[in-house]
Amino acid sequence: MLGLMQDWPLLCHKILDYAAAQHGKREVVSRSVEGPIVRTNYAEIHLRAKKIAQALERDGFKLGDRIATLGWNTARHMEVWYGAMGIGAVYHTLNPRLFPEQIAWIMNHAEDQAIFVDLTFMPIVEAVADKVTSLKKIVVMTDAAHMPKDSRLNLVCYEDWVASVDGDFKWKEFDENTAAGMCYTSGTTGDPKGVVYSHRSNVLHAMIASLPDALDISCNESIMPVVPMFHANAWGIAMAAPLTGAKVVNPGGMMDGASIYELLDTEKVSFTAAVPTVWLMLLSYLEETGKMLPHLKRVVIGGSACPRAMTQKFQDVYGVEVVHAWGMTEMSPLGSLGSLKPEYASLEGDDRLDIQEKQGYAPFGVEMKVTGDENEDRPWDGETFGRLKVRGPAVAKAYYGGAGAENFDEENWFDTGDVAHIDENGYMQITDRAKDVIKSGGEWISTIDLENLAVGHPDVQEAAVIGIVHPKWDERPLLIVVRKEGKDPKASDILEFMQGKIAKWWMPDDVAFVDEIPHTATGKIQKMELRQQFSDYVLPTA
Ligand code: AMP
């Protein structure tokens, strides 16, 4: 027997229909690429997205075509996503922090047919356009006055192109499992892999993301996604915000402390999300200027581990609640969030920080487990770590073109490549990337735990730990440190600081000082490169 409820496919453009109907006047504020702050609202974005859909269709684009974007978080970028999805085309966010050769490779792999680009990224398009055989149209997201003058490429001016149609357009209807968006993961090994979101997965993810114990989004919030749309869908905010009618404040390309602070203040932002690096910049700006954050209630921090000291500062000095989150491009991206269950809500001080240091628990729609070397389930005891595996309606079941099939098993469990433990209340803590974990005498050492501890030393700016080959133990940890400017800690100072805070056999065998630690295009420490850099390193204990 089937239910007798209506068939109402979960299509992303319905999110924008809803926002326009119920929250049409709610503002979307963007720091534009041209400079000024630009204000629009959901009703206008809805109309312009329809114009984009109409113009795309007029120009011959259709269901399934890949439409690349190379842009900051702005209202224009949002319009393009919804416009493309509205004809069943697939938005494909490109990460401008990758090398042009990688971008060209990705565009060819995805067979992008058009690209919408911000002025900032014109040099990238100039470098790759000839190499992408499928590319038919390049639209520069600006007005006629700001169009590049001396390009050899055939460029279309976005504002003129949008103005060339009237917006009298009916969204296309299709199956909810149709592809809606694409994003390639910045894998540190092998070629990048394409994740393909569906309309259904995006809508479900936006609903899950909005839940009170997830991002807790409502139409009474003013939210600033600093996390870019080109990296893991701005953590779902570009869809969760219109789905709930929240005001959006887009930072554009300016992520320095002063620029972020200005928008937090003038737009009375109540909730924001970004990687730790962005918050380091904001916190040092606040320290220098003595400014406070009177409007901000909550900040979600993820993408890499949120240092304990950062959580403490936001909460104790600025009265802003920190929610630590973990996720992946393959998960749309939210996987877990650290809001406090009743079991932990009354904790204070260090006990509270101990829980907040974990990456949190899975919301509805994410199943999670940790497994050992024989794929056996490991207990949820907050100690025993293993490979972290997930599944759910907004988790990838394959990569585009079939690469990386070994990451998915026959029961749909996706091996995240992270190593973690889960406690009895479901709170997961990442202890490593599977390929970074150090195996010493058959036991695992968490490099993230060591790094977190080392950056707690007042003279340490950044720390990374890698395994170095050891004749007796297979591998032993080497701590690599960037000193804070003007400080000169000795190796022994840092090791002494770590003593007693971790198991004895976890203590790094040596400390190396460097001027800089290499990062990937998405801000993660590039351990492969560090391992190469230190490939001839001999530990004093070897
Ligand atoms: P990406 O798909 O580029 O967002 O990268 C996902 C990876 O980032 C995860 O598999 C983790 O290794 C890492 N990651 C994301 N959030 C966190 C977090 N809160 N703590 C530690 N690692 C994280």
Coordinates of C-alpha atoms and ligand atoms in Angstrom, one line a residue:
M1 CA 0.0 0.0 0.0
L2 CA 1.4 3.4 -0.9
G3 CA 0.8 6.6 0.9
L4 CA -1.7 9.1 -0.5
M5 CA 0.3 12.2 -0.2
Q6 CA 1.3 14.5 -3.0
D7 CA 4.3 14.0 -5.2
W8 CA 6.3 17.2 -4.6
P9 CA 9.8 16.6 -5.9
L10 CA 12.5 18.2 -3.7
L11 CA 13.9 20.7 -6.2
C12 CA 16.3 23.4 -5.1
H13 CA 14.6 26.2 -6.9
K14 CA 11.6 25.6 -4.7
I15 CA 13.7 26.9 -1.8
L16 CA 14.0 30.2 -3.6
D17 CA 10.3 30.2 -4.5
Y18 CA 9.6 29.8 -0.8
A19 CA 12.0 32.6 0.2
A20 CA 10.5 35.0 -2.3
A21 CA 6.9 34.2 -1.3
Q22 CA 7.4 34.2 2.5
H23 CA 10.5 36.3 3.1
G24 CA 10.7 38.4 -0.1
K25 CA 11.9 41.5 1.6
R26 CA 14.6 39.8 3.7
E27 CA 17.9 41.3 2.7
V28 CA 20.9 39.7 1.1
V29 CA 23.9 42.0 1.6
S30 CA 27.1 41.5 -0.2
R31 CA 30.5 43.2 -0.3
S32 CA 30.8 43.4 -4.1
V33 CA 33.9 42.6 -6.0
E34 CA 33.8 46.1 -7.4
G35 CA 34.0 47.5 -3.8
P36 CA 30.7 48.9 -2.5
I37 CA 28.3 47.0 -0.2
V38 CA 25.3 45.9 -2.4
R39 CA 21.9 45.3 -0.9
T40 CA 19.2 43.1 -2.5
N41 CA 16.5 40.7 -1.2
Y42 CA 15.1 37.3 -1.9
A43 CA 12.3 38.6 -4.2
E44 CA 14.9 40.3 -6.4
I45 CA 17.2 37.3 -6.3
H46 CA 14.3 35.1 -7.3
L47 CA 13.5 37.3 -10.3
R48 CA 17.1 37.5 -11.4
A49 CA 17.6 33.7 -11.0
K50 CA 14.6 33.3 -13.3
K51 CA 16.2 35.7 -15.8
I52 CA 19.5 33.6 -15.6
A53 CA 17.5 30.4 -16.3
Q54 CA 15.7 32.1 -19.2
A55 CA 18.9 33.5 -20.7
L56 CA 20.7 30.1 -20.3
E57 CA 17.9 28.3 -22.0
R58 CA 17.8 30.9 -24.8
D59 CA 21.5 30.5 -25.3
G60 CA 21.1 26.7 -25.8
F61 CA 22.0 25.4 -22.3
K62 CA 19.9 22.5 -21.0
L63 CA 19.3 19.8 -18.5
G64 CA 22.6 18.2 -17.3
D65 CA 25.0 20.9 -18.7
R66 CA 27.7 21.8 -16.3
I67 CA 27.9 25.6 -15.5
A68 CA 31.1 26.5 -13.7
T69 CA 31.4 29.3 -11.3
L70 CA 34.6 31.0 -10.1
G71 CA 33.4 33.5 -7.6
W72 CA 33.3 34.8 -4.1
N73 CA 30.2 34.7 -1.9
T74 CA 27.9 37.3 -3.3
A75 CA 24.3 37.7 -4.3
R76 CA 25.2 37.3 -7.9
H77 CA 26.9 33.9 -7.2
M78 CA 23.7 32.8 -5.4
E79 CA 21.5 33.9 -8.4
V80 CA 23.7 31.9 -10.8
W81 CA 23.4 28.7 -8.7
Y82 CA 19.6 28.9 -8.6
G83 CA 19.3 30.0 -12.2
A84 CA 21.4 27.1 -13.4
M85 CA 19.6 24.6 -11.2
G86 CA 16.2 26.0 -12.4
I87 CA 16.8 24.6 -15.9
G88 CA 18.3 21.3 -14.6
A89 CA 21.8 22.4 -15.3
V90 CA 24.5 21.7 -12.8
Y91 CA 26.4 24.5 -11.0
H92 CA 30.0 23.6 -10.6
T93 CA 32.0 25.6 -8.1
L94 CA 35.7 25.9 -8.9
N95 CA 38.2 26.7 -6.1
P96 CA 40.3 29.7 -7.2
R97 CA 43.0 28.7 -4.8
L98 CA 44.0 25.8 -7.0
F99 CA 46.7 26.1 -9.7
P100 CA 45.3 27.0 -13.1
E101 CA 46.5 23.6 -14.5
Q102 CA 44.4 21.9 -11.8
I103 CA 41.4 24.1 -12.6
A104 CA 41.7 23.3 -16.3
W105 CA 42.0 19.6 -15.5
I106 CA 38.9 19.7 -13.4
M107 CA 36.9 21.8 -15.9
N108 CA 37.8 19.3 -18.7
H109 CA 36.9 16.4 -16.5
A110 CA 33.5 17.9 -15.7
E111 CA 33.1 19.1 -19.3
D112 CA 32.0 22.6 -18.2
Q113 CA 30.1 24.4 -20.9
A114 CA 30.0 27.9 -19.4
I115 CA 31.7 29.7 -16.7
F116 CA 30.6 32.6 -14.5
V117 CA 33.6 34.5 -13.2
D118 CA 34.3 37.3 -10.8
L119 CA 36.6 40.1 -12.0
T120 CA 39.2 39.0 -9.4
F121 CA 39.6 35.7 -11.1
M122 CA 39.9 36.8 -14.7
P123 CA 43.6 36.0 -14.8
I124 CA 42.7 32.3 -14.1
V125 CA 40.1 32.3 -16.9
E126 CA 42.6 33.9 -19.2
A127 CA 45.0 31.1 -18.4
V128 CA 42.6 28.2 -18.7
A129 CA 40.0 29.1 -21.3
D130 CA 41.9 27.8 -24.3
K131 CA 42.6 24.5 -22.6
V132 CA 39.0 23.6 -21.8
T133 CA 37.6 22.1 -24.9
S134 CA 33.9 22.0 -23.8
L135 CA 33.8 25.7 -22.9
K136 CA 31.3 27.8 -24.9
K137 CA 30.5 30.9 -22.9
I138 CA 32.4 33.1 -20.4
V139 CA 30.2 35.5 -18.4
V140 CA 32.0 38.1 -16.2
M141 CA 29.9 38.8 -13.1
T142 CA 30.0 42.6 -13.3
D143 CA 28.4 45.5 -15.1
A144 CA 29.4 47.2 -18.4
A145 CA 31.4 49.9 -16.7
H146 CA 33.7 47.4 -15.1
M147 CA 34.2 44.9 -17.9
P148 CA 37.8 44.0 -18.7
K149 CA 39.0 46.1 -21.6
D150 CA 41.9 44.2 -23.1
S151 CA 40.9 40.6 -23.0
R152 CA 41.5 38.4 -26.1
L153 CA 38.6 36.2 -25.0
N154 CA 35.0 36.6 -26.1
L155 CA 33.5 37.8 -22.8
V156 CA 29.8 38.4 -21.9
C157 CA 28.9 41.1 -19.5
Y158 CA 26.7 39.6 -16.7
E159 CA 24.4 42.6 -16.0
D160 CA 23.8 43.2 -19.7
W161 CA 23.1 39.5 -20.3
V162 CA 20.7 39.3 -17.3
A163 CA 18.9 42.5 -18.6
S164 CA 18.4 40.9 -22.0
V165 CA 15.5 38.8 -20.8
D166 CA 12.3 39.7 -18.9
G167 CA 12.2 36.9 -16.3
D168 CA 8.9 35.5 -17.5
F169 CA 10.1 31.9 -17.1
K170 CA 8.7 28.8 -15.5
W171 CA 11.2 26.6 -13.7
K172 CA 11.8 23.3 -15.4
E173 CA 10.4 20.2 -13.6
F174 CA 12.4 17.0 -13.4
D175 CA 13.1 14.1 -11.0
E176 CA 14.5 15.2 -7.6
N177 CA 17.5 12.9 -8.0
T178 CA 18.7 15.0 -11.0
A179 CA 22.2 16.4 -10.5
A180 CA 22.1 20.0 -9.1
G181 CA 25.7 20.8 -8.3
M182 CA 29.3 19.6 -8.5
C183 CA 32.4 20.2 -6.4
Y184 CA 35.8 18.5 -6.7
T185 CA 37.6 17.5 -3.6
S186 CA 41.1 18.8 -3.1
G187 CA 42.5 15.4 -2.5
T188 CA 46.1 15.4 -1.4
T189 CA 46.8 12.3 -3.4
G190 CA 45.8 11.4 -6.9
D191 CA 43.6 13.5 -9.2
P192 CA 40.8 15.6 -7.8
K193 CA 37.5 13.7 -7.5
G194 CA 34.1 15.1 -8.4
V195 CA 31.2 15.0 -6.0
V196 CA 27.8 15.4 -7.6
Y197 CA 25.0 16.7 -5.4
S198 CA 21.3 16.1 -6.4
H199 CA 18.4 18.4 -5.9
R200 CA 17.0 16.0 -3.3
S201 CA 20.3 15.8 -1.4
N202 CA 20.7 19.6 -1.4
V203 CA 17.2 20.2 -0.2
L204 CA 17.4 17.6 2.6
H205 CA 20.8 18.9 3.6
A206 CA 19.5 22.4 3.8
M207 CA 16.7 21.2 6.1
I208 CA 19.1 19.2 8.2
A209 CA 21.5 22.1 8.4
S210 CA 18.8 24.5 9.7
L211 CA 17.8 22.3 12.6
P212 CA 18.2 23.9 16.1
D213 CA 21.0 21.5 17.1
A214 CA 22.7 21.9 13.8
L215 CA 23.3 25.4 12.5
D216 CA 20.1 26.7 14.2
I217 CA 19.0 29.0 11.4
S218 CA 15.8 31.0 11.4
C219 CA 14.3 34.0 9.7
N220 CA 15.3 36.0 12.8
E221 CA 19.0 35.5 12.2
S222 CA 21.4 37.6 10.2
I223 CA 24.0 35.1 9.0
M224 CA 27.4 35.5 7.4
P225 CA 28.8 32.6 5.5
V226 CA 32.5 33.4 5.4
V227 CA 33.1 29.8 4.3
P228 CA 33.2 30.1 0.6
M229 CA 30.5 28.7 -1.8
F230 CA 33.4 27.3 -3.8
H231 CA 34.5 25.2 -0.8
A232 CA 31.9 22.6 0.2
N233 CA 28.8 24.7 -0.7
A234 CA 29.4 27.3 2.0
W235 CA 28.5 24.5 4.4
G236 CA 25.0 24.5 3.0
I237 CA 24.2 28.1 4.0
A238 CA 23.4 29.3 0.5
M239 CA 20.4 26.9 0.6
A240 CA 19.6 26.8 4.3
A241 CA 19.3 30.6 4.5
P242 CA 16.6 31.0 1.9
L243 CA 14.9 27.8 3.1
T244 CA 14.4 29.5 6.5
G245 CA 14.3 33.1 5.3
A246 CA 17.4 34.2 7.2
K247 CA 19.1 37.4 6.2
V248 CA 22.4 36.7 4.5
V249 CA 25.6 38.9 4.7
N250 CA 28.1 37.9 2.0
P251 CA 31.7 38.9 2.7
G252 CA 32.8 38.8 -1.0
G253 CA 36.6 38.6 -1.3
M254 CA 37.6 40.4 1.8
M255 CA 38.3 38.1 4.8
D256 CA 40.8 40.1 6.8
G257 CA 39.8 40.9 10.3
A258 CA 38.8 44.5 9.7
S259 CA 36.6 43.8 6.8
I260 CA 34.9 40.9 8.5
Y261 CA 34.4 42.9 11.7
E262 CA 32.9 45.8 9.7
L263 CA 30.1 43.6 8.3
L264 CA 29.5 41.8 11.6
D265 CA 28.9 45.1 13.2
T266 CA 27.0 47.1 10.6
E267 CA 24.8 44.2 9.5
K268 CA 24.3 43.0 13.1
V269 CA 25.3 39.5 12.2
S270 CA 24.1 37.0 14.8
F271 CA 25.6 33.8 13.4
T272 CA 28.6 33.1 11.2
A273 CA 30.7 30.2 10.0
A274 CA 34.3 29.8 8.8
V275 CA 37.6 27.9 9.1
P276 CA 39.9 28.6 12.1
T277 CA 42.3 30.7 10.0
V278 CA 39.7 33.3 9.4
W279 CA 38.9 33.5 13.1
L280 CA 42.5 33.9 14.0
M281 CA 42.6 37.0 11.9
L282 CA 39.4 38.4 13.4
L283 CA 40.5 37.7 16.9
S284 CA 43.9 39.4 16.5
Y285 CA 42.1 42.4 14.9
L286 CA 39.8 42.5 18.0
E287 CA 42.7 42.3 20.3
E288 CA 44.6 45.1 18.5
T289 CA 41.6 47.4 18.4
G290 CA 39.8 46.5 21.7
K291 CA 36.5 46.1 19.8
M292 CA 33.8 43.7 21.0
L293 CA 31.1 41.6 19.3
P294 CA 27.8 42.7 20.7
H295 CA 25.5 41.3 18.0
L296 CA 27.2 37.9 17.4
K297 CA 25.6 35.0 19.3
R298 CA 27.1 32.0 17.6
V299 CA 30.1 31.0 15.4
V300 CA 30.5 27.6 13.7
I301 CA 34.1 26.6 13.3
G302 CA 35.2 23.6 11.2
G303 CA 37.2 22.6 8.1
S304 CA 40.1 21.8 10.4
A305 CA 40.2 21.3 14.1
C306 CA 39.2 24.3 16.2
P307 CA 41.9 25.0 18.7
R308 CA 40.7 25.0 22.3
A309 CA 42.2 28.4 23.0
M310 CA 40.0 29.8 20.2
T311 CA 36.8 28.4 21.7
Q312 CA 37.8 29.8 25.0
K313 CA 38.5 33.3 23.7
F314 CA 35.2 33.5 21.8
Q315 CA 33.2 32.4 24.7
D316 CA 35.0 33.9 27.7
V317 CA 36.1 37.2 26.2
Y318 CA 33.4 38.0 23.6
G319 CA 30.4 36.0 24.9
V320 CA 30.0 34.2 21.6
E321 CA 29.1 30.5 21.7
V322 CA 31.3 28.2 19.6
V323 CA 29.9 25.2 17.7
H324 CA 32.7 23.0 16.4
A325 CA 31.7 21.2 13.3
W326 CA 33.1 18.5 11.0
G327 CA 32.2 17.7 7.5
M328 CA 33.4 16.9 4.0
T329 CA 32.7 17.9 0.4
E330 CA 31.4 14.4 0.0
M331 CA 28.8 15.0 2.8
S332 CA 27.3 18.2 1.3
P333 CA 29.2 18.9 3.7
L334 CA 27.8 18.7 7.3
G335 CA 28.8 15.5 9.2
S336 CA 28.7 16.5 12.9
L337 CA 28.2 19.5 15.1
G338 CA 29.2 20.2 18.7
S339 CA 26.0 21.7 20.1
L340 CA 25.6 20.4 23.7
K341 CA 23.1 17.7 24.5
P342 CA 21.4 17.8 27.9
E343 CA 24.0 15.2 29.1
Y344 CA 26.7 17.9 28.7
A345 CA 24.7 21.2 28.9
S346 CA 25.6 21.8 32.5
L347 CA 29.3 21.4 32.2
E348 CA 31.5 24.4 32.9
G349 CA 35.1 25.5 32.4
D350 CA 37.6 22.8 31.3
D351 CA 35.0 20.0 31.3
R352 CA 32.9 22.0 28.9
L353 CA 35.9 22.8 26.7
D354 CA 36.8 19.1 26.7
I355 CA 33.5 18.3 25.0
Q356 CA 33.7 21.4 22.7
E357 CA 37.1 20.2 21.5
K358 CA 35.3 17.2 20.0
Q359 CA 33.8 17.6 16.5
G360 CA 30.3 16.9 17.8
Y361 CA 27.6 14.4 17.0
A362 CA 25.8 13.5 13.8
P363 CA 22.5 15.2 13.0
F364 CA 19.5 13.2 11.6
G365 CA 20.5 12.0 8.2
V366 CA 24.1 11.1 9.0
E367 CA 24.9 7.6 10.2
M368 CA 28.3 7.2 11.7
K369 CA 30.6 4.4 12.9
V370 CA 34.3 3.7 13.6
T371 CA 35.9 0.5 12.4
G372 CA 39.2 -1.3 13.0
D373 CA 41.7 -3.0 10.6
E374 CA 39.3 -5.9 10.0
N375 CA 36.4 -3.6 9.3
E376 CA 34.9 -4.6 12.7
D377 CA 32.9 -2.0 14.6
R378 CA 34.8 -0.3 17.4
P379 CA 33.1 0.7 20.7
W380 CA 31.7 4.1 21.4
D381 CA 33.9 4.7 24.5
G382 CA 35.5 8.0 23.7
E383 CA 38.9 6.3 23.4
T384 CA 39.1 3.6 20.9
F385 CA 39.8 5.1 17.6
G386 CA 39.3 3.7 14.1
R387 CA 38.4 4.6 10.5
L388 CA 35.4 6.9 10.5
K389 CA 32.6 5.8 8.1
V390 CA 29.3 7.5 7.3
R391 CA 26.2 7.2 5.1
G392 CA 23.1 9.2 4.5
P393 CA 20.9 10.9 2.0
A394 CA 23.3 13.8 1.5
V395 CA 26.5 11.6 1.4
A396 CA 28.1 10.7 -1.9
K397 CA 27.7 7.1 -3.1
A398 CA 30.3 7.5 -5.8
Y399 CA 32.6 10.0 -7.4
Y400 CA 32.0 11.4 -10.9
G401 CA 33.3 9.1 -13.5
G402 CA 33.8 6.2 -11.0
A403 CA 37.2 7.2 -9.5
G404 CA 37.9 6.3 -5.9
A405 CA 35.4 3.4 -5.8
E406 CA 37.4 1.7 -3.0
N407 CA 36.1 4.4 -0.6
F408 CA 32.5 3.1 -0.8
D409 CA 31.4 -0.4 0.3
E410 CA 28.5 -2.5 -0.7
E411 CA 26.4 -1.2 2.2
N412 CA 26.9 2.4 1.2
W413 CA 29.4 3.2 4.0
F414 CA 31.7 5.9 2.8
D415 CA 35.2 5.7 4.3
T416 CA 36.0 9.4 5.2
G417 CA 39.7 8.8 5.4
D418 CA 39.5 10.3 8.9
V419 CA 40.4 8.5 12.1
A420 CA 38.2 9.2 15.1
H421 CA 36.7 8.0 18.3
I422 CA 33.1 8.4 19.4
D423 CA 32.0 8.6 23.0
E424 CA 29.0 7.1 24.7
N425 CA 26.9 10.1 24.0
G426 CA 27.7 10.0 20.3
Y427 CA 30.3 12.8 20.3
M428 CA 33.0 12.1 17.7
Q429 CA 36.5 13.4 17.9
I430 CA 38.9 13.4 14.9
T431 CA 42.3 12.1 15.9
D432 CA 43.9 12.1 12.4
R433 CA 43.7 11.6 8.7
A434 CA 44.1 7.9 8.1
K435 CA 47.2 8.5 6.0
D436 CA 48.7 10.8 8.7
V437 CA 48.2 8.7 11.8
I438 CA 51.5 7.6 13.2
K439 CA 51.9 3.8 13.9
S440 CA 54.5 3.4 16.6
G441 CA 55.2 -0.2 17.8
G442 CA 51.8 -1.3 16.3
E443 CA 49.8 1.4 18.3
W444 CA 48.4 4.6 16.8
I445 CA 49.4 8.1 17.8
S446 CA 47.1 11.0 16.9
T447 CA 49.0 13.8 15.2
I448 CA 46.1 16.2 15.7
D449 CA 46.2 15.7 19.5
L450 CA 49.9 16.5 19.5
E451 CA 49.4 19.6 17.3
N452 CA 46.6 20.9 19.4
L453 CA 48.7 20.6 22.5
A454 CA 51.8 22.2 20.9
V455 CA 49.8 25.3 19.7
G456 CA 48.7 25.8 23.3
H457 CA 52.3 26.9 24.1
P458 CA 52.3 30.7 24.1
D459 CA 55.3 31.0 21.7
V460 CA 54.0 28.7 19.1
Q461 CA 52.2 30.1 16.0
E462 CA 51.5 26.8 14.2
A463 CA 52.5 23.2 14.6
A464 CA 52.4 20.0 12.5
V465 CA 53.3 16.5 13.4
I466 CA 54.5 13.8 11.0
G467 CA 55.8 10.3 11.4
I468 CA 59.5 9.7 10.8
V469 CA 60.8 6.2 10.1
H470 CA 62.3 4.6 13.2
P471 CA 64.4 1.4 13.2
K472 CA 62.7 0.1 16.4
W473 CA 59.2 1.5 16.5
D474 CA 58.5 1.8 12.7
E475 CA 57.5 5.4 13.1
R476 CA 58.0 8.1 15.7
P477 CA 56.5 11.6 15.9
L478 CA 58.5 14.7 14.8
L479 CA 57.0 18.0 15.9
I480 CA 57.4 20.8 13.3
V481 CA 56.9 24.3 14.7
V482 CA 56.5 27.9 13.4
R483 CA 57.5 30.3 16.2
K484 CA 55.4 33.3 17.0
E485 CA 57.0 36.5 15.7
G486 CA 59.6 37.8 18.0
K487 CA 59.6 34.6 20.2
D488 CA 62.4 32.1 20.4
P489 CA 61.3 29.0 22.3
K490 CA 63.7 26.1 22.5
A491 CA 62.7 22.5 21.6
S492 CA 63.1 21.6 25.3
D493 CA 60.7 24.4 26.3
I494 CA 57.9 23.0 24.1
L495 CA 58.5 19.4 25.0
E496 CA 58.5 20.3 28.7
F497 CA 55.2 22.1 28.2
M498 CA 53.7 19.0 26.6
Q499 CA 55.0 16.6 29.3
G500 CA 52.3 15.1 31.5
K501 CA 49.5 16.1 29.2
I502 CA 49.8 13.1 27.0
A503 CA 50.9 9.4 27.3
K504 CA 54.6 9.2 27.6
W505 CA 55.1 7.2 24.5
W506 CA 53.2 9.9 22.4
M507 CA 55.9 12.5 23.2
P508 CA 57.6 13.7 19.9
D509 CA 61.1 12.4 19.5
D510 CA 62.3 15.8 18.3
V511 CA 61.2 19.3 17.4
A512 CA 62.1 21.1 14.1
F513 CA 61.6 24.8 13.6
V514 CA 60.5 26.2 10.2
D515 CA 59.5 29.6 8.9
E516 CA 56.3 28.3 7.3
I517 CA 54.1 25.2 7.1
P518 CA 52.7 24.5 3.7
H519 CA 48.9 24.5 3.3
T520 CA 46.5 23.1 0.6
A521 CA 44.2 25.3 -1.4
T522 CA 41.5 24.7 1.3
G523 CA 43.8 25.7 4.2
K524 CA 44.7 22.3 5.5
I525 CA 48.3 21.4 6.4
Q526 CA 50.1 19.7 3.6
K527 CA 51.5 16.7 5.3
M528 CA 52.6 15.0 2.1
E529 CA 54.9 18.0 1.4
L530 CA 56.2 18.1 4.9
R531 CA 57.0 14.4 4.8
Q532 CA 58.9 15.0 1.6
Q533 CA 60.7 18.0 3.1
F534 CA 61.8 15.8 6.0
S535 CA 62.3 12.6 4.1
D536 CA 66.0 12.4 5.0
Y537 CA 65.5 13.5 8.6
V538 CA 67.1 11.2 11.2
L539 CA 65.6 11.3 14.7
P540 CA 68.1 11.6 17.6
T541 CA 66.5 8.4 19.0
A542 CA 67.1 6.3 15.8
Ligands
AMP1 P1 36.9 19.1 2.6 O1 36.1 18.2 1.9 O2 37.9 19.9 1.8 O3 36.1 20.1 3.4 O4 37.8 18.4 3.7 C1 37.2 17.5 4.6 C2 38.2 17.1 5.6 O5 38.6 18.2 6.4 C3 37.7 16.1 6.6 O6 37.8 14.8 6.1 C4 38.7 16.3 7.8 O7 39.9 15.6 7.6 C5 38.9 17.8 7.7 N1 38.0 18.4 8.7 C6 36.9 19.1 8.5 N2 36.4 19.6 9.6 C7 37.3 19.3 10.6 C8 37.3 19.5 12.0 N3 36.4 20.2 12.6 N4 38.4 19.0 12.7 C9 39.3 18.3 12.1 N5 39.3 18.1 10.8 C10 38.3 18.5 10.0

